[in-house]
Short mmCIF file of C-alpha atoms in Angstrom, two decimals:
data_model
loop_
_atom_site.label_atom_id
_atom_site.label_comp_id
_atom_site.label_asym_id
_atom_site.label_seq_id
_atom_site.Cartn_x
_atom_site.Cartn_y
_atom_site.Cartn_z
CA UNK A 9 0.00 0.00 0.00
CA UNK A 10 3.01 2.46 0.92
CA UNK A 11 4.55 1.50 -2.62
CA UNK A 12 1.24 2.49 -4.28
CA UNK A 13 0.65 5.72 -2.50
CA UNK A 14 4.69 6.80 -2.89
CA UNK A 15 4.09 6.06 -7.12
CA UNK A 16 0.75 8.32 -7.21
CA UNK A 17 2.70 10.88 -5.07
CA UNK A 18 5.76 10.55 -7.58
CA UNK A 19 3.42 11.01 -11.01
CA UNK A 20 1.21 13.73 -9.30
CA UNK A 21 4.51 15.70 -8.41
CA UNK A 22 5.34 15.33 -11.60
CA UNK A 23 2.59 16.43 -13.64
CA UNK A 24 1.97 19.47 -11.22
CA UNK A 25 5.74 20.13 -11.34
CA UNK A 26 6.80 19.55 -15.17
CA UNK A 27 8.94 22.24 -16.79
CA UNK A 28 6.72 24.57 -19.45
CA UNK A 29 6.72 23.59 -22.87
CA UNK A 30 9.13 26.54 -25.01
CA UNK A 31 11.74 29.09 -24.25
CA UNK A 32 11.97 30.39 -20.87
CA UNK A 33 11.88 34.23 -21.67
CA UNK A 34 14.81 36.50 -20.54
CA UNK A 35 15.07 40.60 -21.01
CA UNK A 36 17.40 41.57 -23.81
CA UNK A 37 20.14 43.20 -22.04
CA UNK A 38 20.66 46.53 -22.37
CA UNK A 39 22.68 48.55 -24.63
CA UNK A 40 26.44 49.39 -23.65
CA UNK A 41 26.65 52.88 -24.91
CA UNK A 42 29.04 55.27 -22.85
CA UNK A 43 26.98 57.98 -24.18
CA UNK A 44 24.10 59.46 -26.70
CA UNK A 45 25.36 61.40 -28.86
CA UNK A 46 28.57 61.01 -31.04
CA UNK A 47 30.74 63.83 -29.64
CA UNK A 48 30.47 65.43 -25.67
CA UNK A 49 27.83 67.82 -24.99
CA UNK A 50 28.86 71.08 -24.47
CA UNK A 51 28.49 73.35 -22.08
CA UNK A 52 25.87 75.85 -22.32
CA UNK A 53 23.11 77.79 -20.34
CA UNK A 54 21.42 74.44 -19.79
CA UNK A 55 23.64 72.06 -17.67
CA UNK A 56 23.13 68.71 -18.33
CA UNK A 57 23.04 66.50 -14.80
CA UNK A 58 24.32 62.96 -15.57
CA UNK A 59 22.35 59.76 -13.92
CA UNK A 60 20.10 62.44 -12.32
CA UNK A 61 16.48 61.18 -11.48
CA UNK A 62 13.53 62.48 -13.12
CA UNK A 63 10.70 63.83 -10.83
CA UNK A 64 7.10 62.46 -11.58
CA UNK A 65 5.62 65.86 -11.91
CA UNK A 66 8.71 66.69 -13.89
CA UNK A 67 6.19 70.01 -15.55
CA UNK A 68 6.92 71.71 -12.60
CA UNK A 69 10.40 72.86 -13.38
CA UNK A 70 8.94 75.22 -15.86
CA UNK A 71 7.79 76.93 -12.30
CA UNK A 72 4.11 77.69 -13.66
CA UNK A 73 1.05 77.23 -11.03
CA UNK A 74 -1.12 77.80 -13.84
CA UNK A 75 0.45 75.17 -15.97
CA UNK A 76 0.66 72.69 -13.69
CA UNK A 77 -3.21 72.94 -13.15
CA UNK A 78 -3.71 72.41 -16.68
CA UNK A 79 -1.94 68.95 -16.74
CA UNK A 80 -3.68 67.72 -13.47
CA UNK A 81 -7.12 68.98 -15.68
CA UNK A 82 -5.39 66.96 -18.79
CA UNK A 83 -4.50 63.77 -16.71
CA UNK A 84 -8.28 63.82 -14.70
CA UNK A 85 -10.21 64.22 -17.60
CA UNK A 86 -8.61 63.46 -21.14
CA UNK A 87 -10.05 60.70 -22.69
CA UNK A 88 -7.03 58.69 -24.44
CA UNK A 89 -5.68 58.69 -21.16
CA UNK A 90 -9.37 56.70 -19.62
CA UNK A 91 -8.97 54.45 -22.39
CA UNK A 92 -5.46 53.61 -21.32
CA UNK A 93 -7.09 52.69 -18.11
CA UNK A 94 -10.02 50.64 -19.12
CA UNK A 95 -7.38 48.71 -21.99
CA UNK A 96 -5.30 48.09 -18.34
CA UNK A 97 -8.42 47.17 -16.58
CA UNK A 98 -9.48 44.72 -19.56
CA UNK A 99 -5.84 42.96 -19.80
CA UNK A 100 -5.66 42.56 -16.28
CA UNK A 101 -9.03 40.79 -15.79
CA UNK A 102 -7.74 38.59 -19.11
CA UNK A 103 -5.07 37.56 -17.16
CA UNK A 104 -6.85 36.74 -14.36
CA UNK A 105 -9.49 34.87 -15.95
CA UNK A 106 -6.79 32.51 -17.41
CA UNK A 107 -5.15 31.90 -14.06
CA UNK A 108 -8.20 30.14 -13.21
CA UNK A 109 -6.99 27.15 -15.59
CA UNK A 110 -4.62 26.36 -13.03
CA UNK A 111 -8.32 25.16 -10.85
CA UNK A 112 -10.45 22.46 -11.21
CA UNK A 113 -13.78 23.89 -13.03
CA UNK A 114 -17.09 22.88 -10.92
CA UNK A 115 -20.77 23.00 -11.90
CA UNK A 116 -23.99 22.54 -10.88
CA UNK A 117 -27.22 21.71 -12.69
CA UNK A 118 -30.40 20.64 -11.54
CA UNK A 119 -32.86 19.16 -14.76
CA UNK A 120 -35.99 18.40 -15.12
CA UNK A 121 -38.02 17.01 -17.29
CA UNK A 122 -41.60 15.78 -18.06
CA UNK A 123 -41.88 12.40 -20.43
CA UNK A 124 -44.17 10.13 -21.83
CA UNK A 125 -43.15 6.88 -23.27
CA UNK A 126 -44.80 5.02 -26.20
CA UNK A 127 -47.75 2.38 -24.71
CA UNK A 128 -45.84 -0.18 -27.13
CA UNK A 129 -42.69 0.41 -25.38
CA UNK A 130 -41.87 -0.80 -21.92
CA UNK A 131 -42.25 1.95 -19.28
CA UNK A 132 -38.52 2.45 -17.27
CA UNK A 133 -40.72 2.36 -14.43
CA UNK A 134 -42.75 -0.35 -11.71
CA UNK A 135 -45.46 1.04 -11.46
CA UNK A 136 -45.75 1.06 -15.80
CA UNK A 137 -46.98 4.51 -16.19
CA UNK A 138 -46.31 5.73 -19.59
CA UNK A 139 -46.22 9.50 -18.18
CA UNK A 140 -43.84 10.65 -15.61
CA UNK A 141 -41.45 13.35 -14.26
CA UNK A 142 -37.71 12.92 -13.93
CA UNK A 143 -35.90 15.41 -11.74
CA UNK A 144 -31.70 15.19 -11.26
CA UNK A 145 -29.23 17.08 -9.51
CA UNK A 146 -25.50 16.16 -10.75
CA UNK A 147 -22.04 18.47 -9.67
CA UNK A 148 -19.44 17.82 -12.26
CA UNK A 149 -16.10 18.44 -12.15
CA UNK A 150 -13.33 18.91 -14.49
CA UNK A 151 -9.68 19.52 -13.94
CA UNK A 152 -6.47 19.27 -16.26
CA UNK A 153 -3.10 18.78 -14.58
CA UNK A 154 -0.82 21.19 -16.35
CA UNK A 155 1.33 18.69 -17.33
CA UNK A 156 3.46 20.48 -20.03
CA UNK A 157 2.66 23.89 -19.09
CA UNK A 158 0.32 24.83 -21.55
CA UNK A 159 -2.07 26.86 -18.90
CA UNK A 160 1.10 28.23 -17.42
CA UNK A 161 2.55 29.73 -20.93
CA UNK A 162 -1.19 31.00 -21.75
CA UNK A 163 -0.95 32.73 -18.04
CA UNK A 164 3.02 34.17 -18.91
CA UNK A 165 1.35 35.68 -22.28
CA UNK A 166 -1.58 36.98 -20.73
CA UNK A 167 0.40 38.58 -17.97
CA UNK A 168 2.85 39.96 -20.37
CA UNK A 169 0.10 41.67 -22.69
CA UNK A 170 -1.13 43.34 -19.17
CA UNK A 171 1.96 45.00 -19.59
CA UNK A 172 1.93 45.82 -22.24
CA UNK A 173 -0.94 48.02 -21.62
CA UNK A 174 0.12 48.87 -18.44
CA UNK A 175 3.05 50.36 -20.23
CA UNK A 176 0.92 51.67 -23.60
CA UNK A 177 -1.07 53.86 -20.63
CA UNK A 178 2.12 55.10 -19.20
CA UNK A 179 2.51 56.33 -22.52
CA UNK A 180 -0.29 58.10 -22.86
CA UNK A 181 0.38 59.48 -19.30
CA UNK A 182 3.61 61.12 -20.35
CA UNK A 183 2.02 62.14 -24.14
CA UNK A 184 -0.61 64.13 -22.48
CA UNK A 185 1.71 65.98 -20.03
CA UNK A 186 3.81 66.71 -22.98
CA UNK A 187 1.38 67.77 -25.06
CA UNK A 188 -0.58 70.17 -23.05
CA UNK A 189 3.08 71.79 -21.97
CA UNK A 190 4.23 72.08 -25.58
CA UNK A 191 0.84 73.44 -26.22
CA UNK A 192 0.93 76.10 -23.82
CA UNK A 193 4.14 77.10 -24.59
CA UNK A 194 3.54 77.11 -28.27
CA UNK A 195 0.19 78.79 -27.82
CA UNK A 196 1.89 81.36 -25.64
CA UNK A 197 4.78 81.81 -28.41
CA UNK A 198 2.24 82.35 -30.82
CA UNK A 199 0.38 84.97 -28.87
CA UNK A 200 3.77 87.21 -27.94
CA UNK A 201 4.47 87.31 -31.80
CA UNK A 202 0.52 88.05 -32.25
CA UNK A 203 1.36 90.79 -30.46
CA UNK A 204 4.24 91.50 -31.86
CA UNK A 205 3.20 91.55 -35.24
CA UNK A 206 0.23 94.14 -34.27
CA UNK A 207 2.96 96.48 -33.18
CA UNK A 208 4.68 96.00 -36.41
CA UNK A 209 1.83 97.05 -38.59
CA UNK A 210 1.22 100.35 -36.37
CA UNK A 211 4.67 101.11 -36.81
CA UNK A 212 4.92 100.11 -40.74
CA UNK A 213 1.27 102.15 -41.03
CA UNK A 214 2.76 105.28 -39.15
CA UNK A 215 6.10 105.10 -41.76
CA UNK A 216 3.52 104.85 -44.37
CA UNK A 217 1.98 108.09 -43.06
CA UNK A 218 4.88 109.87 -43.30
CA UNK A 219 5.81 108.72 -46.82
CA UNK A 220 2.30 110.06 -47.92
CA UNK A 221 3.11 113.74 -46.13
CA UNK A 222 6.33 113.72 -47.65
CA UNK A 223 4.85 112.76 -50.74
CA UNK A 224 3.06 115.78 -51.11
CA UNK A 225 5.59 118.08 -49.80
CA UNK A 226 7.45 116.33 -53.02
CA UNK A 227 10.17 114.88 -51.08
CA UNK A 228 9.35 111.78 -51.97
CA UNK A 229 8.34 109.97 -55.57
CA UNK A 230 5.20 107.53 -55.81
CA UNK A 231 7.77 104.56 -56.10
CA UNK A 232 8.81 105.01 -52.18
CA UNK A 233 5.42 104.91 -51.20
CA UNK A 234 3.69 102.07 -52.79
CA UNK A 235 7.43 100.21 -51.58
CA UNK A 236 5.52 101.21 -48.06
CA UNK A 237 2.79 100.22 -49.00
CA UNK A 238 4.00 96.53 -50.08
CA UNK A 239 6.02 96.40 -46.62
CA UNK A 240 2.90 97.16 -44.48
CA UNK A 241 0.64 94.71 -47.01
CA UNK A 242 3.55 91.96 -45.81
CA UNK A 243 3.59 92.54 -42.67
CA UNK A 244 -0.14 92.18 -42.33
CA UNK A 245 -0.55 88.95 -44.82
CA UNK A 246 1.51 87.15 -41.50
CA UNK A 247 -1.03 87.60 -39.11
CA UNK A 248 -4.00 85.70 -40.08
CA UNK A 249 -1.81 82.94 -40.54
CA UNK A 250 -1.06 83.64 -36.37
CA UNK A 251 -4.71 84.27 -35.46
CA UNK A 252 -5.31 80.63 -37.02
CA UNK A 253 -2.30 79.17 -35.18
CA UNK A 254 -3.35 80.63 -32.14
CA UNK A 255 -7.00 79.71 -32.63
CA UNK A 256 -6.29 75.70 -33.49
CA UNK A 257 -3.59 75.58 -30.51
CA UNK A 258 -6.25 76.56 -28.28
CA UNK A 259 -8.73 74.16 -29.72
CA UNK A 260 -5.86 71.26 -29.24
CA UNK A 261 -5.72 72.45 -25.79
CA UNK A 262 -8.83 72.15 -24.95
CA UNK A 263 -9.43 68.55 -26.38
CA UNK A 264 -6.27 67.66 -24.28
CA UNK A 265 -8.25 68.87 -21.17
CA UNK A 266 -10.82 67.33 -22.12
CA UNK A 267 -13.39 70.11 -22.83
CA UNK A 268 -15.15 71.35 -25.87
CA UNK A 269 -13.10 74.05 -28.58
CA UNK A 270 -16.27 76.51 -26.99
CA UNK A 271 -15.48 75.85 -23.50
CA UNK A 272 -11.61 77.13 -23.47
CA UNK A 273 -11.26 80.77 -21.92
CA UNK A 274 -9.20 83.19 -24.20
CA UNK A 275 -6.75 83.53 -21.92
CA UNK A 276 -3.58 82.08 -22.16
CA UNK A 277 -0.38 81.18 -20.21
CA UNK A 278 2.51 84.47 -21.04
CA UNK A 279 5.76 83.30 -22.59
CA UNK A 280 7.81 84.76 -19.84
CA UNK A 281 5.69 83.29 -17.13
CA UNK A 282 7.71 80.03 -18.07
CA UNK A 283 10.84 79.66 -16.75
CA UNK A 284 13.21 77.50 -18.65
CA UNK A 285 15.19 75.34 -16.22
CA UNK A 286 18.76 75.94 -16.11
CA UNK A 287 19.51 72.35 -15.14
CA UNK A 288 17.81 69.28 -17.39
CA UNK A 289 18.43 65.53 -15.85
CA UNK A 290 20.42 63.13 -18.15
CA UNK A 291 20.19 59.42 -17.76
CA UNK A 292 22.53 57.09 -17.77
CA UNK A 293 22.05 55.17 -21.64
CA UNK A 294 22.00 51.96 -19.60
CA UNK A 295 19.17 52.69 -17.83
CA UNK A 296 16.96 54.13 -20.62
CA UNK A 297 15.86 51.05 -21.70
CA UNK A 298 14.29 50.65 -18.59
CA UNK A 299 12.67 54.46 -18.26
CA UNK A 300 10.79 54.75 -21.67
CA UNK A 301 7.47 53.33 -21.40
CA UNK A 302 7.00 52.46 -24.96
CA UNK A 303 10.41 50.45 -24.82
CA UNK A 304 9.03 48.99 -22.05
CA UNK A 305 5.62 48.14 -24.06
CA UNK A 306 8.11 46.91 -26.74
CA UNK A 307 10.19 44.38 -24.32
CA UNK A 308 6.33 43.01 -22.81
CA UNK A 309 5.46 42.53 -26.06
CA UNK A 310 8.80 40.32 -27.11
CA UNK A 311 7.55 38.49 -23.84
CA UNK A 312 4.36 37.58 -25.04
CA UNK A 313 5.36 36.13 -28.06
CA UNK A 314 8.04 34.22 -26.83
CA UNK A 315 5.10 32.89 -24.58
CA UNK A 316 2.88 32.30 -27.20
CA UNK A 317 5.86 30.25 -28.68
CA UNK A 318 5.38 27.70 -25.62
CA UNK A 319 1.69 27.51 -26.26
CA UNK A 320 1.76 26.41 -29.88
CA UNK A 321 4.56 23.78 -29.15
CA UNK A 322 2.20 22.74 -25.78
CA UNK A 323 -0.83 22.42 -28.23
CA UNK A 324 0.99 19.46 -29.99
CA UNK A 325 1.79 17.73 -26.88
CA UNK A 326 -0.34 15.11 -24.99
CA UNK A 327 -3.53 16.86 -22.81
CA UNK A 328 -4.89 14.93 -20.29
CA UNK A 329 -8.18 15.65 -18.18
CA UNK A 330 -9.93 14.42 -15.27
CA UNK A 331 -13.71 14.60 -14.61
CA UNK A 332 -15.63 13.14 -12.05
CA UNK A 333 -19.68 13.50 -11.46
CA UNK A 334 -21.72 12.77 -9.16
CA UNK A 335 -25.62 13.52 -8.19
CA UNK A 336 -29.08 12.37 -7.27
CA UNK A 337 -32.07 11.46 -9.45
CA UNK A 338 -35.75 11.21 -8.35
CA UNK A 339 -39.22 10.99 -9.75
CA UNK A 340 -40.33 13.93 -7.13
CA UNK A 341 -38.22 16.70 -6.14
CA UNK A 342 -38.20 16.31 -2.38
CA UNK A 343 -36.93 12.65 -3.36
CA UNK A 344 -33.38 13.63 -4.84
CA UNK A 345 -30.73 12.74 -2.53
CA UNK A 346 -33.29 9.90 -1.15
CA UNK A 347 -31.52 6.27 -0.67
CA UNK A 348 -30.97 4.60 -4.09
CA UNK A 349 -31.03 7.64 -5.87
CA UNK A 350 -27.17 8.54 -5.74
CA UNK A 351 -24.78 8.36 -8.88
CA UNK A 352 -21.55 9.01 -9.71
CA UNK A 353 -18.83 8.50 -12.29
CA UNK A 354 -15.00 9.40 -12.79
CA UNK A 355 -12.83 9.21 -15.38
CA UNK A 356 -9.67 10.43 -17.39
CA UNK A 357 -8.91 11.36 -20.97
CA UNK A 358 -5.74 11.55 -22.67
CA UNK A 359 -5.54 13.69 -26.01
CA UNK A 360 -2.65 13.40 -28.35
CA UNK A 361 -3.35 15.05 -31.37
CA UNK A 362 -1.80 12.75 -34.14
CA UNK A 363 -2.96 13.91 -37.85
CA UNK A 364 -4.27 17.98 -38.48
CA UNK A 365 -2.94 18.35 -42.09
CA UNK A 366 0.41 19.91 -40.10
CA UNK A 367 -1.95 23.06 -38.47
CA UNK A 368 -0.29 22.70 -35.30
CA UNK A 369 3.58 22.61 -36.58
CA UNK A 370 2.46 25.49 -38.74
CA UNK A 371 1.51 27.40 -36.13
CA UNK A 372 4.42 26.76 -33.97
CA UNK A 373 6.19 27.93 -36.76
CA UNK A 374 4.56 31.15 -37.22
CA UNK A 375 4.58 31.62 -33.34
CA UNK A 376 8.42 31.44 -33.76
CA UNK A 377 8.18 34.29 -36.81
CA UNK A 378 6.03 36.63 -34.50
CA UNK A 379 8.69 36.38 -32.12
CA UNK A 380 11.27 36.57 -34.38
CA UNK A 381 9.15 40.41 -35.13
CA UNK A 382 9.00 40.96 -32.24
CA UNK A 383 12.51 40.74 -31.43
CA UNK A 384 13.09 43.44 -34.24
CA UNK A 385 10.88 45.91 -33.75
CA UNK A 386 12.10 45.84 -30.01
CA UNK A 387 15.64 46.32 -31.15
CA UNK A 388 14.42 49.08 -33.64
CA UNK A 389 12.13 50.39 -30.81
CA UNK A 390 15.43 50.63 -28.76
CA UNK A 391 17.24 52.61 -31.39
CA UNK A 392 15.06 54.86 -32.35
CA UNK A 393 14.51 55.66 -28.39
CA UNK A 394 18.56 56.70 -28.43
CA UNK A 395 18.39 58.98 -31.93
CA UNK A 396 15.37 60.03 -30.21
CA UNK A 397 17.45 61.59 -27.24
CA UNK A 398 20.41 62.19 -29.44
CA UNK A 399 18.43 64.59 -31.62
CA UNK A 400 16.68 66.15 -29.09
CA UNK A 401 20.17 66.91 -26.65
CA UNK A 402 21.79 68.28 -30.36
CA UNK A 403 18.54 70.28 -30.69
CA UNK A 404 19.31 71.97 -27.12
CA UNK A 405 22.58 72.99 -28.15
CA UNK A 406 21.48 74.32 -31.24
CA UNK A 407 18.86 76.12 -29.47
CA UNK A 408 20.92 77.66 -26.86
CA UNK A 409 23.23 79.07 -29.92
CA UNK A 410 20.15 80.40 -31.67
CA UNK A 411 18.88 81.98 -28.58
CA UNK A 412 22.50 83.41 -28.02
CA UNK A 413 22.15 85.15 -31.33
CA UNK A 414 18.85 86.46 -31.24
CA UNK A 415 19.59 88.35 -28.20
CA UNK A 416 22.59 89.89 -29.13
CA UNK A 417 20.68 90.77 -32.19
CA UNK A 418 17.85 92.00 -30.18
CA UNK A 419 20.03 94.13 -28.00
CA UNK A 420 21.38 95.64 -30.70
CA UNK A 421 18.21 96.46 -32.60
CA UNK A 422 17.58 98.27 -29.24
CA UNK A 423 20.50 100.06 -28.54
CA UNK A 424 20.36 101.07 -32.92
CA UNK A 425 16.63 102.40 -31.25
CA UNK A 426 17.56 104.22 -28.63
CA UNK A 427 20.27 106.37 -30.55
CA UNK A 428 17.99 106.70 -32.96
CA UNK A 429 15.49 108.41 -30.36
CA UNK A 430 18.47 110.73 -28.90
CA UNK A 431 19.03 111.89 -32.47
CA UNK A 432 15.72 112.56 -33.07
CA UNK A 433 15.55 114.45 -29.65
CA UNK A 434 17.95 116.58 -30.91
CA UNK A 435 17.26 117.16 -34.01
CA UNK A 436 19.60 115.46 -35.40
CA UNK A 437 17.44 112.79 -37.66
CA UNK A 438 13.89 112.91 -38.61
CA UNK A 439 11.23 110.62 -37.66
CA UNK A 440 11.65 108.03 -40.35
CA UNK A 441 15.19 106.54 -39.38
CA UNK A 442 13.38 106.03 -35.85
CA UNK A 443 10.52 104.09 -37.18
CA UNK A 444 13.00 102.12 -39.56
CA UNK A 445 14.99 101.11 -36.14
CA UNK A 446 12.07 100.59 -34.25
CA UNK A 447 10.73 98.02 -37.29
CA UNK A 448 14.24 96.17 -36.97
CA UNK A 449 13.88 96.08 -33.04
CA UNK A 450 10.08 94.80 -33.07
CA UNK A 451 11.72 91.81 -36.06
CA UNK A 452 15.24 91.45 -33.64
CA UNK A 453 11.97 90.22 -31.04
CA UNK A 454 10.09 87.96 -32.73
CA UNK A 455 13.20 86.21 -33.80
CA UNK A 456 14.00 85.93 -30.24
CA UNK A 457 10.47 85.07 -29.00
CA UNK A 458 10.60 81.85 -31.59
CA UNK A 459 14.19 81.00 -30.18
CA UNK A 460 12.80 81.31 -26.24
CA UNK A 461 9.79 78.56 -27.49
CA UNK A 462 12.30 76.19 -29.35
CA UNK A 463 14.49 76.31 -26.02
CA UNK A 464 11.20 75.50 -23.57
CA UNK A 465 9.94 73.08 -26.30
CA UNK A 466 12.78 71.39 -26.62
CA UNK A 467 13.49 71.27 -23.20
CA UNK A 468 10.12 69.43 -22.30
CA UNK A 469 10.94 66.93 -25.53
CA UNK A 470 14.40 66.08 -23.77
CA UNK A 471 11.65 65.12 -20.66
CA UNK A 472 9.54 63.09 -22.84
CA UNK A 473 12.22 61.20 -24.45
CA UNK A 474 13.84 60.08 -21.25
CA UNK A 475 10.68 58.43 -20.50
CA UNK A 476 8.60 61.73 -18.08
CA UNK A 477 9.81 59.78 -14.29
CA UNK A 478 6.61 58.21 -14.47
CA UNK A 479 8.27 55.00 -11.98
CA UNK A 480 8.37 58.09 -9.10
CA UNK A 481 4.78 58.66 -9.01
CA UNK A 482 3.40 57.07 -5.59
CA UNK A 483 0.94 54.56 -7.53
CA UNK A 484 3.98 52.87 -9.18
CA UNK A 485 6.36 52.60 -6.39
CA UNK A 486 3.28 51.48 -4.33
CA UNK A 487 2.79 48.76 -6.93
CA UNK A 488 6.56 48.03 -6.99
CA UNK A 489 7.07 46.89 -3.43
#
């Protein structure tokens, strides 16, 4: 009897305990790059702080109150971002509904039925009615031993596609935040050289004034004047094309905080009431692989499939179930359960599929292809992640140099203005070389307004592609421990 028992105990250990058909799935490693971009940054206005953390609410660096209640709006009541969490909720509850293969499936029925039997046939009963009611209660059960680890690779993928969504929705976390900042600081661009633009046109409208009076004092011919005329008919053909700008970045806004085009206020956030950080974090290329959600999304993926690899080659192996049943059956309800009414039956079946036309081997095959793609677009995911920072750290530099230029160019529009004025003062010049230097001043600033937006822009893209701190919110390092 102790021989018998130790055998079951040996062949239940090992179909509970057998390895999982397919590849066990390891993380590609990470790449071994020193650094992002082909030559060392440079020094500039904007320090770069190596292997520094990213805050969560990274937005806040641009030191805007007003901003940062816009995002909160965005990430409350944008609705990519609620499908992101319904897509999580969905994949999780997937994944939990296919952990429940690992549990023997129970169900009860109660049936009843009313019969009559043929006079010329013999009536299953000894009494010989021809009419009577059969009632049964029966609990089966059902349970397949993962022998091969078929449920247990369907689990793996299951689990691995919740992360993938888990990751998509961090995603669209750090897309909204990005896109509402760039937004406002675009929108607020737009509306400084809206302005500046308007002061343009009064100033190219007053010089056209005074070519007209000195016109007809016949100091000047018909050709200066209708060049005036062209110059102010320039200057205003740019600003519709503002107004619209202005008008559809406010409309993106609002969709981004979830609100109707008709619901946004006119107001807007005030370029200077950003302030560009002077320090931007800088992760460590090792760890980036591990920051960016969608590379993240990418590697969950890759696990999937190589899970999905273990299913197809589980499919082709032998399946074997258990079922056992047992229950009562009575001619009268309050008879069920009665003595002599019991049943019961148990049994096992062992499937081995032997001839499909070569289905399953095909799909193994293209199991092994999708991860195969998978593979790829990971490793293309990866670099494009890197170019992605590259460019946008390049971009930074270039911007600070841009930025460098426009303000020297702006200062000395300014300081060409304000001789111009002390001339003028004394008598020295006439009112048109003023206007003339006042026209290059109000250009020298909207050349340096569109530098001051590339920097902030920029700055939030160099956020974005080092994948927005998103693991330092409290929900994720809750989740973590």
């Amino acid at each position: 009897m102790r021989v018998r028992w130790v055998l079951a105990s040996g062949v239940v250990s090992a179909l509970l305990g057998g390895c999982a058909a397919g590849p066990d799935y390891r993380a590609p490693a990470a790449p071994q790059a020193q650094r992002y971009t082909a030559q060392p940054l440079a020094t500039g206005a904007q320090r770069f702080a190596d292997d520094h953390d990213i805050a969560a609410d990274w937005w806040t660096v641009f030191q805007s109150s007003d901003l940062n209640a816009l995002i909160e709006q965005a990430l409350a009541a944008n609705a990519d971002l609620q499908a992101a969490d319904a897509a999580l909720r969905a994949a999780r509850e997937t994944a939990a509904a296919q952990r429940s293969a690992f549990f023997p499936s129970v169900d009860a029925q109660l049936n009843s039925t009313r019969q009559v039997v043929a006079p010329v046939l013999s009536s299953p009963l000894d009494s010989g009615s021809t009419r009577y009611s059969l009632h049964t209660a029966q609990l089966d059960i059902s349970y397949s031993p993962d022998v091969f680890g078929l449920n247990r690779r369907q689990v793996e993928a299951a689990e691995a596609e919740a992360q993938v969504q888990r990751f998509q929705r961090e995603a669209a976390h750090l897309t909204i935040a990005t896109n509402v900042t760039v937004t406002v600081i675009q929108l607020a661009a737009t509306k400084a050289q809206v302005d500046a633009t308007h002061a343009l046109i009064d100033l190219s409208t007053r010089q056209l004034e005074l070519f007209r009076r000195q016109q007809q004092l016949g100091q000047l011919g018909s050709a200066d004047v209708t060049a005036q005329e062209a110059a102010l008919a320039q200057v205003q053909a740019t600003l519709p094309a503002l107004e619209k700008q202005a008008a559809q970045q406010r409309n993106q806004l609002a969709v981004l905080l979830g609100r109707l085009p008709s619901e946004m206020p006119e107001r807007a956030i005030a370029l200077d009431a950003l302030q560009l950080p002077s320090q931007l974090p800088l992760s460590l290329p090792s760890r980036l692989v591990a920051q960016r959600p969608d590379l993240r999304a990418a590697e969950a993926q890759l696990h999937a499939a190589s899970a999905q690899v273990g299913v197809a080659i589980a499919n082709r192996l032998p399946n074997l179930t258990l079922t056992a049943s047992a229950g009562s059956s009575a001619l009268q309800l309050s008879g069920l359960f009665g003595s002599g009414t019991g049943f019961w039956g148990a049994g096992a079946t062992l499937l081995q599929p032997v001839f499909d036309g070569g289905a399953l081997a095909h799909r193994q095959r293209a199991a092994q292809a999708a991860y195969e793609q998978a593979a790829a677009q990971y490793r293309g995911a990866v670099l494009s992640a890197f170019q992605n920072v590259a460019d946008t750290l390049e971009a930074i530099q270039a911007d600070g140099r841009a930025h460098d230029a426009a303000l020297v160019s702006e200062r000395a529009a300014q300081r060409s203005l304000e001789i111009a004025r002390r001339q003028q003062a004394v008598g020295s010049v006439g009112a048109l070389p003023v206007l003339n230097a006042e026209q290059a001043y109000r250009q020298a600033v909207l050349t340096r307004i569109q530098a001051d937006a590339s920097r902030l822009s920029d700055s939030v893209a160099l956020f974005q592609a080092l994948g927005g701190g998103w693991w330092n919110r409290a929900d994720q390092v809750s989740q973590s421990r």
